Amino acid sequence: GACNNESRGALIVLEGLDRCGKTSQSSRLVSYLEGLGHSAELWRFPDRTTSVGQMISAYLLNQSELDDRTIHLLFSANRWEKRSMMETKLKAGTTLIVDRYSYSGVAFSSAKGVDLEWCKAPEIGLLAPDLVLYLDMPPEKASERGGYGDERYEHLEFQKKVAQCYQILCDPSWKMVDACQPIEDVQKQLQKIVLDNVLACRKGKPLSLLWS
Ligand code: FDM
């Protein structure tokens, strides 16, 4: 049946620097899965639609000032407020393609100098992704791509620090994809990895929790 563990959806996260192509690749992946008849949704963090998300959005737009730990905990709260819906959707068989997750939370805050273990702590107990796709692109290249907007973190020097923090966080289970390739080539590589993962989750791979 649609609600047993054997047919659950996969929790698939895309990570990478600003302007590496995560957002367009994420929506293409959802279309791809839907085209194959799978139930799939595009999610993103921060989710700016909630009241916590609106505080985060104001901060990112430089309309408010918050200290580094306060904004870190708001980003984390923004994931916690979506956790039960996430679990419900996955158990109902929907695959979630998530544009940024806890790794962005830890990489961006630790790039400011906040202790890495402190950054991880509020993330403990969130659902662990079944798959992390890292869209790998040098910060210099990403910064040239259509330019950055005006948001708080969209500066080359900061993005270089974020890249180093992602390096510390990444583990051997992450799939690194060279995001400097043509967009169609990146998409083809992502599609294969994602489909394999969706099928593995349908076969009964259990859900697990961060950080394990
Ligand atoms: N960001 C994103 C964080 O600093 N912490 C987090 O937990 C998350 C999810 O917010 F610069 C940063 C990353 C990025 C900014 O991202 C907003 P989008 O993808 O441009 O909305």
Coordinates of C-alpha atoms in Angstrom, one line a residue, residues 11-153:
L11 CA 14.8 12.5 1.0
I12 CA 17.2 14.0 -1.5
V13 CA 19.2 17.1 -0.8
L14 CA 21.1 19.4 -3.1
E15 CA 23.9 21.4 -1.7
G16 CA 26.5 23.8 -3.1
L17 CA 27.6 27.4 -3.2
D18 CA 25.3 30.2 -4.3
R19 CA 24.9 30.2 -8.1
C20 CA 26.1 26.7 -8.7
G21 CA 22.8 25.7 -10.3
K22 CA 21.0 23.9 -7.4
T23 CA 17.7 25.5 -7.9
S24 CA 17.2 24.8 -11.6
Q25 CA 18.6 21.3 -11.2
S26 CA 16.3 20.6 -8.3
S27 CA 13.2 21.6 -10.3
R28 CA 14.3 19.6 -13.3
L29 CA 14.7 16.6 -11.1
V30 CA 11.2 16.9 -9.8
S31 CA 9.9 17.1 -13.4
Y32 CA 12.0 14.1 -14.3
L33 CA 10.7 11.9 -11.5
E34 CA 7.1 13.0 -12.2
G35 CA 7.6 12.1 -15.8
L36 CA 8.5 8.6 -14.7
G37 CA 5.3 8.4 -12.7
H38 CA 6.9 9.0 -9.3
S39 CA 5.4 11.3 -6.7
A40 CA 7.9 14.1 -6.1
E41 CA 7.9 17.6 -4.6
L42 CA 10.4 20.5 -4.7
W43 CA 11.2 21.8 -1.2
R44 CA 13.7 24.5 -0.2
F45 CA 15.4 25.9 2.9
P46 CA 15.0 28.5 4.1
D47 CA 11.3 28.1 3.6
R48 CA 10.5 31.9 3.5
T49 CA 6.7 31.4 3.6
T50 CA 6.5 30.7 7.4
S51 CA 6.8 33.4 10.1
V52 CA 10.3 32.1 11.0
G53 CA 11.1 32.1 7.3
Q54 CA 10.1 35.7 7.0
M55 CA 12.5 36.7 9.8
I56 CA 15.2 34.8 7.9
S57 CA 14.3 36.5 4.7
A58 CA 14.5 39.9 6.2
Y59 CA 17.9 39.1 7.6
L60 CA 19.2 37.8 4.2
L61 CA 17.9 41.0 2.5
N62 CA 19.8 43.1 5.1
Q63 CA 16.6 44.5 6.4
S64 CA 17.4 43.2 9.9
E65 CA 20.4 42.4 12.1
L66 CA 20.7 39.3 14.2
D67 CA 23.7 37.8 15.9
D68 CA 25.3 34.8 14.3
R69 CA 23.9 32.2 16.7
T70 CA 20.4 33.7 16.7
I71 CA 20.1 33.4 12.9
H72 CA 21.6 30.0 13.0
L73 CA 18.9 28.8 15.4
L74 CA 16.2 30.4 13.2
F75 CA 17.4 28.5 10.2
S76 CA 17.3 25.3 12.3
A77 CA 13.8 26.1 13.6
N78 CA 12.7 26.6 10.0
R79 CA 13.7 23.0 9.4
W80 CA 12.2 21.7 12.6
E81 CA 8.8 23.3 11.8
K82 CA 8.7 21.3 8.6
R83 CA 10.0 18.1 10.0
S84 CA 6.7 16.3 10.7
M85 CA 5.3 17.3 7.3
M86 CA 8.5 16.0 5.8
E87 CA 8.1 12.6 7.5
T88 CA 4.4 12.4 6.6
K89 CA 5.2 13.0 2.9
L90 CA 8.0 10.6 2.8
K91 CA 6.0 7.8 4.4
A92 CA 3.1 8.5 2.0
G93 CA 5.5 7.7 -0.8
T94 CA 6.5 11.2 -2.0
T95 CA 10.1 11.9 -2.8
L96 CA 11.3 15.3 -1.7
I97 CA 14.0 17.1 -3.7
V98 CA 15.3 19.6 -1.2
D99 CA 17.3 22.7 -2.3
R100 CA 19.6 23.2 0.7
Y101 CA 19.3 21.6 4.2
S102 CA 21.3 21.2 7.4
Y103 CA 24.6 21.2 5.6
S104 CA 24.0 24.8 4.4
G105 CA 23.0 25.6 7.9
V106 CA 26.3 24.3 9.3
A107 CA 28.5 25.5 6.4
F108 CA 27.3 29.1 6.4
S109 CA 27.3 29.6 10.1
S110 CA 30.7 27.9 10.7
A111 CA 32.1 30.0 7.8
K112 CA 31.4 33.0 10.1
G113 CA 33.5 31.4 12.8
V114 CA 30.7 29.8 14.9
D115 CA 32.0 26.4 16.3
L116 CA 31.2 23.5 14.1
E117 CA 29.9 21.2 16.8
W118 CA 27.7 24.0 18.2
C119 CA 26.3 24.5 14.7
K120 CA 25.4 20.8 14.3
A121 CA 23.7 20.4 17.7
P122 CA 20.3 21.9 16.9
E123 CA 20.1 19.8 13.8
I124 CA 20.3 16.5 15.7
G125 CA 17.1 14.5 15.3
L126 CA 16.0 16.0 12.0
L127 CA 15.5 13.5 9.2
A128 CA 18.8 12.5 7.6
P129 CA 18.8 12.7 3.8
D130 CA 19.0 9.4 1.8
L131 CA 21.2 11.2 -0.6
V132 CA 23.3 14.4 -0.6
L133 CA 24.2 15.7 -4.1
Y134 CA 27.0 18.3 -4.0
L135 CA 27.1 20.5 -7.0
D136 CA 30.8 21.3 -7.1
M137 CA 31.9 24.6 -8.6
P138 CA 34.9 26.8 -7.7
P139 CA 33.7 30.0 -5.9
E140 CA 35.3 32.2 -8.6
K141 CA 33.3 30.5 -11.3
A142 CA 30.1 30.6 -9.4
S143 CA 30.5 34.4 -8.7
E144 CA 30.9 35.0 -12.5
R145 CA 27.7 33.2 -13.3
G146 CA 25.1 35.9 -13.9
G147 CA 26.6 37.7 -10.9
Y148 CA 25.3 37.6 -7.3
G149 CA 22.2 39.5 -6.1
D150 CA 22.2 41.8 -3.1
E151 CA 21.7 39.2 -0.4
R152 CA 23.9 39.1 2.6
Y153 CA 26.1 36.1 1.8

